[in-house]
Amino acid sequence: SKLDLYSTKNQKAFVSFLSTVKAMSRSCKRLFISFRNTHRITAPAGLLLVAEMDKIVVSNPSITIRCSFPPKMAEGRYKNSQSLVESALKQIGFFKLIGQQSPKLTNEASVRRWRHLSGDTADGSLAGSLLNQLSDSLPKGARQKMYRGAIEAISNCVEHAYPDPESFGEPIFSDRRWWMLVGIDQERVSVVVCDLGVGIPSTLPKKHPSNLIRKIISTIGIQNESDGELIRASTYLRRTRTQLLNRGRGGQDVRSIVDLY
């Protein structure tokens, strides 16, 4: 009912839903997704849904995917009928991806500024094309920080998210793509970058000595080794898999957005 990654409860339900979709896509030639009860969507969940469906379509081009449409919700003082979830899915390219037409909708204000793209190279101009839409809404310094952070996230996707299969002993998705979503609504800016790699909590202990990881965990006061805390610890590492002196500062670039804003 809620395509959302922010709340723990919603995240578990959404990830379970994605796992079911992926499992079914491996054994079925036709896949039908029901959105009849879906009444909420947030930017990160929407982008992850598009990324996972994109992966399914690319890896299994013969599959047919169709869906039912989310319900219209009566909201506001005058109970105006809105199709927020359907508008959002259409705006981020979900229906186009699966080859299904959606009824013509007037994009709602909360989703009409969402823009998305994907790629498989660390191309700064691609991210810039999305971030330029924020030019009238953010100070120059903030835009520069956003740009550096977004470029670093894209570079990390291309260079680190998809390690060699031998290093993990299991098949790794060979399509090294990233998906990016940028949106602004009133005073909230969303810049979301997604990859389908193995994840920092999996790569961290394989890429760095355990004593170094323990030292960082102790220094920054991490109380548990949850995914979020391990990702935070990784932003303090200045070494990277490339072993180049000019790399390894990316985590700091990403973290500076949080620290400053």
Tab-separated table of C-alpha atoms in Angstrom:
chain	number	residue	atom	x	y	z
A	1	SER	CA	0.000	0.000	0.000
A	2	LYS	CA	2.967	2.340	0.536
A	3	LEU	CA	5.955	2.527	-1.803
A	4	ASP	CA	8.264	3.982	0.806
A	5	LEU	CA	11.776	3.475	2.197
A	6	TYR	CA	11.742	6.120	4.939
A	7	SER	CA	9.790	4.292	7.630
A	8	THR	CA	11.185	0.960	8.859
A	9	LYS	CA	7.802	-0.744	8.647
A	10	ASN	CA	7.110	0.506	5.136
A	11	GLN	CA	10.652	-0.316	4.026
A	12	LYS	CA	10.348	-3.954	5.083
A	13	ALA	CA	7.025	-4.323	3.261
A	14	PHE	CA	8.321	-2.627	0.116
A	15	VAL	CA	11.553	-4.643	-0.016
A	16	SER	CA	9.520	-7.824	0.474
A	17	PHE	CA	7.287	-6.774	-2.424
A	18	LEU	CA	10.333	-6.184	-4.661
A	19	SER	CA	11.772	-9.569	-3.697
A	20	THR	CA	8.521	-11.258	-4.708
A	21	VAL	CA	8.437	-9.396	-8.034
A	22	LYS	CA	12.042	-10.379	-8.816
A	23	ALA	CA	11.459	-14.027	-7.868
A	24	MET	CA	8.326	-14.242	-10.025
A	25	SER	CA	10.056	-12.590	-12.981
A	26	ARG	CA	12.620	-15.393	-13.082
A	27	SER	CA	9.989	-18.110	-13.504
A	28	CYS	CA	7.100	-16.402	-15.311
A	29	LYS	CA	6.680	-15.060	-18.823
A	30	ARG	CA	3.875	-12.735	-17.759
A	31	LEU	CA	3.917	-10.578	-14.659
A	32	PHE	CA	0.993	-8.572	-13.290
A	33	ILE	CA	1.442	-6.034	-10.493
A	34	SER	CA	-1.559	-4.734	-8.605
A	35	PHE	CA	-1.394	-1.122	-7.426
A	36	ARG	CA	-5.100	-1.068	-6.517
A	37	ASN	CA	-4.338	-0.422	-2.846
A	38	THR	CA	-1.291	1.821	-3.339
A	39	HIS	CA	-1.861	5.295	-1.956
A	40	ARG	CA	1.640	6.578	-1.149
A	41	ILE	CA	4.954	6.836	-3.003
A	42	THR	CA	8.209	8.537	-2.008
A	43	ALA	CA	11.125	9.474	-4.261
A	44	PRO	CA	13.698	6.827	-3.186
A	45	ALA	CA	11.166	3.990	-3.373
A	46	GLY	CA	9.926	5.162	-6.753
A	47	LEU	CA	13.475	5.258	-8.115
A	48	LEU	CA	14.322	1.825	-6.698
A	49	LEU	CA	11.140	0.400	-8.247
A	50	VAL	CA	12.116	1.798	-11.652
A	51	ALA	CA	15.696	0.489	-11.303
A	52	GLU	CA	14.584	-3.028	-10.377
A	53	MET	CA	11.984	-3.140	-13.157
A	54	ASP	CA	14.597	-1.839	-15.605
A	55	LYS	CA	16.912	-4.662	-14.569
A	56	ILE	CA	14.139	-7.223	-15.069
A	57	VAL	CA	13.274	-5.885	-18.532
A	58	VAL	CA	16.925	-5.819	-19.647
A	59	SER	CA	17.769	-9.282	-18.318
A	60	ASN	CA	14.516	-10.877	-19.543
A	61	PRO	CA	13.382	-9.054	-22.695
A	62	SER	CA	10.671	-11.650	-23.487
A	63	ILE	CA	8.712	-10.998	-20.274
A	64	THR	CA	5.412	-9.132	-20.441
A	65	ILE	CA	4.697	-6.805	-17.508
A	66	ARG	CA	1.369	-5.118	-16.862
A	67	CYS	CA	-0.181	-3.443	-13.835
A	68	SER	CA	-3.430	-2.104	-12.458
A	69	PHE	CA	-3.550	1.598	-11.685
A	70	PRO	CA	-3.418	3.128	-8.196
A	71	PRO	CA	-6.670	4.564	-6.854
A	72	LYS	CA	-7.584	8.209	-6.925
A	73	MET	CA	-7.551	9.764	-3.469
A	74	ALA	CA	-9.987	12.428	-2.296
A	75	GLU	CA	-7.881	15.011	-0.459
A	76	GLY	CA	-8.106	18.585	0.738
A	77	ARG	CA	-10.931	20.775	1.982
A	78	TYR	CA	-13.022	20.241	-1.140
A	79	LYS	CA	-12.136	16.551	-1.505
A	80	ASN	CA	-10.592	17.023	-4.934
A	81	SER	CA	-9.826	13.740	-6.643
A	82	GLN	CA	-6.071	13.246	-7.129
A	83	SER	CA	-3.965	10.521	-8.734
A	84	LEU	CA	-0.676	11.262	-7.001
A	85	VAL	CA	0.815	7.772	-7.161
A	86	GLU	CA	-0.096	7.255	-10.803
A	87	SER	CA	1.206	10.722	-11.680
A	88	ALA	CA	4.494	9.980	-9.919
A	89	LEU	CA	4.920	6.599	-11.616
A	90	LYS	CA	4.229	8.190	-14.977
A	91	GLN	CA	6.603	11.092	-14.303
A	92	ILE	CA	9.547	8.825	-13.455
A	93	GLY	CA	8.988	6.623	-16.490
A	94	PHE	CA	7.589	3.453	-14.909
A	95	PHE	CA	4.758	2.948	-17.402
A	96	LYS	CA	7.014	3.704	-20.373
A	97	LEU	CA	9.521	1.170	-19.060
A	98	ILE	CA	7.013	-1.688	-19.008
A	99	GLY	CA	5.382	-0.585	-22.252
A	100	GLN	CA	1.957	0.212	-20.810
A	101	GLN	CA	-0.071	3.328	-21.493
A	102	SER	CA	-1.474	5.178	-18.497
A	103	PRO	CA	-4.503	7.469	-18.669
A	104	LYS	CA	-3.582	11.020	-19.528
A	105	LEU	CA	-3.078	12.920	-16.284
A	106	THR	CA	-2.300	16.467	-15.358
A	107	ASN	CA	0.879	16.091	-13.320
A	108	GLU	CA	0.237	17.062	-9.740
A	109	ALA	CA	2.302	19.901	-8.281
A	110	SER	CA	4.118	17.574	-5.873
A	111	VAL	CA	5.532	15.395	-8.671
A	112	ARG	CA	5.676	17.562	-11.775
A	113	ARG	CA	9.246	18.678	-11.050
A	114	TRP	CA	10.600	15.176	-10.630
A	115	ARG	CA	13.183	14.377	-13.298
A	116	HIS	CA	15.082	11.156	-13.782
A	117	LEU	CA	17.735	9.542	-15.951
A	118	SER	CA	20.091	6.595	-15.949
A	119	GLY	CA	23.544	5.839	-17.277
A	120	ASP	CA	26.541	3.569	-16.977
A	121	THR	CA	29.380	6.115	-16.999
A	122	ALA	CA	30.545	8.740	-14.510
A	123	ASP	CA	29.386	11.550	-16.802
A	124	GLY	CA	29.128	14.846	-14.944
A	125	SER	CA	27.134	16.493	-17.707
A	126	LEU	CA	24.285	14.014	-17.210
A	127	ALA	CA	23.952	14.852	-13.528
A	128	GLY	CA	24.360	18.514	-14.359
A	129	SER	CA	21.423	18.359	-16.763
A	130	LEU	CA	19.200	17.321	-13.865
A	131	LEU	CA	20.666	19.593	-11.222
A	132	ASN	CA	20.354	22.622	-13.511
A	133	GLN	CA	16.631	22.635	-12.864
A	134	LEU	CA	17.442	23.702	-9.305
A	135	SER	CA	19.345	26.776	-10.477
A	136	ASP	CA	16.628	29.260	-9.589
A	137	SER	CA	15.842	27.659	-6.251
A	138	LEU	CA	19.221	27.175	-4.552
A	139	PRO	CA	22.191	29.450	-3.807
A	140	LYS	CA	25.262	28.859	-5.973
A	141	GLY	CA	27.264	27.351	-3.114
A	142	ALA	CA	24.525	24.844	-2.345
A	143	ARG	CA	24.258	23.867	-6.014
A	144	GLN	CA	28.006	23.246	-6.163
A	145	LYS	CA	27.852	20.979	-3.100
A	146	MET	CA	24.881	19.110	-4.548
A	147	TYR	CA	26.726	18.695	-7.851
A	148	ARG	CA	29.908	17.346	-6.249
A	149	GLY	CA	27.960	14.960	-4.050
A	150	ALA	CA	25.819	13.703	-6.927
A	151	ILE	CA	28.822	13.212	-9.214
A	152	GLU	CA	30.630	11.294	-6.485
A	153	ALA	CA	27.621	9.048	-5.931
A	154	ILE	CA	27.445	8.312	-9.658
A	155	SER	CA	31.208	7.623	-9.797
A	156	ASN	CA	30.889	5.234	-6.868
A	157	CYS	CA	28.081	3.387	-8.650
A	158	VAL	CA	30.193	2.890	-11.766
A	159	GLU	CA	33.494	2.057	-10.058
A	160	HIS	CA	32.572	0.312	-6.803
A	161	ALA	CA	28.981	-0.936	-6.715
A	162	TYR	CA	29.493	-3.931	-8.974
A	163	PRO	CA	32.668	-5.803	-7.984
A	164	ASP	CA	34.015	-8.838	-9.806
A	165	PRO	CA	31.867	-11.951	-9.241
A	166	GLU	CA	34.884	-13.923	-8.036
A	167	SER	CA	35.303	-11.636	-5.047
A	168	PHE	CA	31.851	-12.517	-3.745
A	169	GLY	CA	31.406	-16.038	-5.030
A	170	GLU	CA	28.037	-15.299	-6.637
A	171	PRO	CA	26.721	-13.848	-9.912
A	172	ILE	CA	26.771	-10.050	-9.997
A	173	PHE	CA	24.499	-8.013	-12.257
A	174	SER	CA	26.815	-7.130	-15.133
A	175	ASP	CA	24.932	-3.991	-16.187
A	176	ARG	CA	26.779	-1.311	-14.189
A	177	ARG	CA	24.064	1.302	-14.391
A	178	TRP	CA	22.903	3.987	-12.009
A	179	TRP	CA	19.542	5.709	-11.799
A	180	MET	CA	19.109	9.294	-10.610
A	181	LEU	CA	16.096	11.332	-9.546
A	182	VAL	CA	15.987	15.048	-8.779
A	183	GLY	CA	12.980	16.920	-7.492
A	184	ILE	CA	12.064	20.076	-5.617
A	185	ASP	CA	8.816	20.823	-3.870
A	186	GLN	CA	8.465	24.063	-1.898
A	187	GLU	CA	11.469	23.975	0.479
A	188	ARG	CA	12.439	20.318	0.077
A	189	VAL	CA	15.076	19.194	-2.411
A	190	SER	CA	15.538	15.523	-3.262
A	191	VAL	CA	18.614	14.215	-5.059
A	192	VAL	CA	18.498	10.417	-5.160
A	193	VAL	CA	21.072	8.146	-6.793
A	194	CYS	CA	20.443	4.404	-6.972
A	195	ASP	CA	22.512	1.413	-8.020
A	196	LEU	CA	21.823	-2.318	-7.787
A	197	GLY	CA	25.234	-3.284	-6.475
A	198	VAL	CA	26.025	-5.503	-3.511
A	199	GLY	CA	26.045	-2.673	-0.960
A	200	ILE	CA	28.596	-0.976	1.292
A	201	PRO	CA	27.935	-3.277	4.310
A	202	SER	CA	28.986	-6.211	2.093
A	203	THR	CA	32.002	-4.569	0.470
A	204	LEU	CA	33.413	-2.746	3.499
A	205	PRO	CA	34.899	-5.801	5.292
A	206	LYS	CA	36.219	-7.201	2.003
A	207	LYS	CA	37.939	-3.990	0.916
A	208	HIS	CA	39.457	-2.762	4.200
A	209	PRO	CA	41.355	-4.337	7.109
A	210	SER	CA	39.160	-5.183	10.100
A	211	ASN	CA	41.388	-3.190	12.499
A	212	LEU	CA	40.919	-0.049	10.384
A	213	ILE	CA	37.143	-0.485	10.368
A	214	ARG	CA	37.084	-1.035	14.152
A	215	LYS	CA	39.195	2.082	14.668
A	216	ILE	CA	36.803	4.230	12.624
A	217	ILE	CA	33.762	2.731	14.359
A	218	SER	CA	35.306	3.537	17.734
A	219	THR	CA	36.410	7.039	16.717
A	220	ILE	CA	33.029	8.227	15.462
A	221	GLY	CA	31.131	6.523	18.265
A	222	ILE	CA	29.098	3.933	16.377
A	223	GLN	CA	27.026	1.878	18.787
A	224	ASN	CA	25.872	-0.813	16.372
A	225	GLU	CA	26.842	-2.139	12.973
A	226	SER	CA	23.596	-1.498	11.145
A	227	ASP	CA	23.683	-0.784	7.409
A	228	GLY	CA	23.310	2.940	8.031
A	229	GLU	CA	26.164	3.079	10.522
A	230	LEU	CA	28.488	1.058	8.286
A	231	ILE	CA	27.699	3.390	5.404
A	232	ARG	CA	28.483	6.360	7.657
A	233	ALA	CA	31.789	4.736	8.634
A	234	SER	CA	32.664	4.279	4.960
A	235	THR	CA	32.440	8.033	4.371
A	236	TYR	CA	35.417	8.476	6.704
A	237	LEU	CA	37.670	6.147	4.697
A	238	ARG	CA	40.078	7.889	2.336
A	239	ARG	CA	41.282	4.682	0.674
A	240	THR	CA	39.405	3.195	-2.265
A	241	ARG	CA	39.537	0.144	-4.460
A	242	THR	CA	41.271	2.184	-7.171
A	243	GLN	CA	44.249	2.901	-4.854
A	244	LEU	CA	44.668	6.310	-6.525
A	245	LEU	CA	45.833	9.259	-4.437
A	246	ASN	CA	43.267	11.596	-5.963
A	247	ARG	CA	40.385	9.318	-5.000
A	248	GLY	CA	38.941	8.402	-1.611
A	249	ARG	CA	37.539	11.843	-0.843
A	250	GLY	CA	34.092	11.059	-2.200
A	251	GLY	CA	32.539	10.064	1.095
A	252	GLN	CA	33.566	13.403	2.505
A	253	ASP	CA	31.958	15.179	-0.473
A	254	VAL	CA	28.675	13.355	0.078
A	255	ARG	CA	28.735	13.823	3.856
A	256	SER	CA	29.436	17.569	3.510
A	257	ILE	CA	25.944	18.073	2.068
A	258	VAL	CA	24.463	16.669	5.275
A	259	ASP	CA	26.899	18.563	7.492
A	260	LEU	CA	26.225	21.955	5.835
A	261	TYR	CA	22.512	21.703	5.119
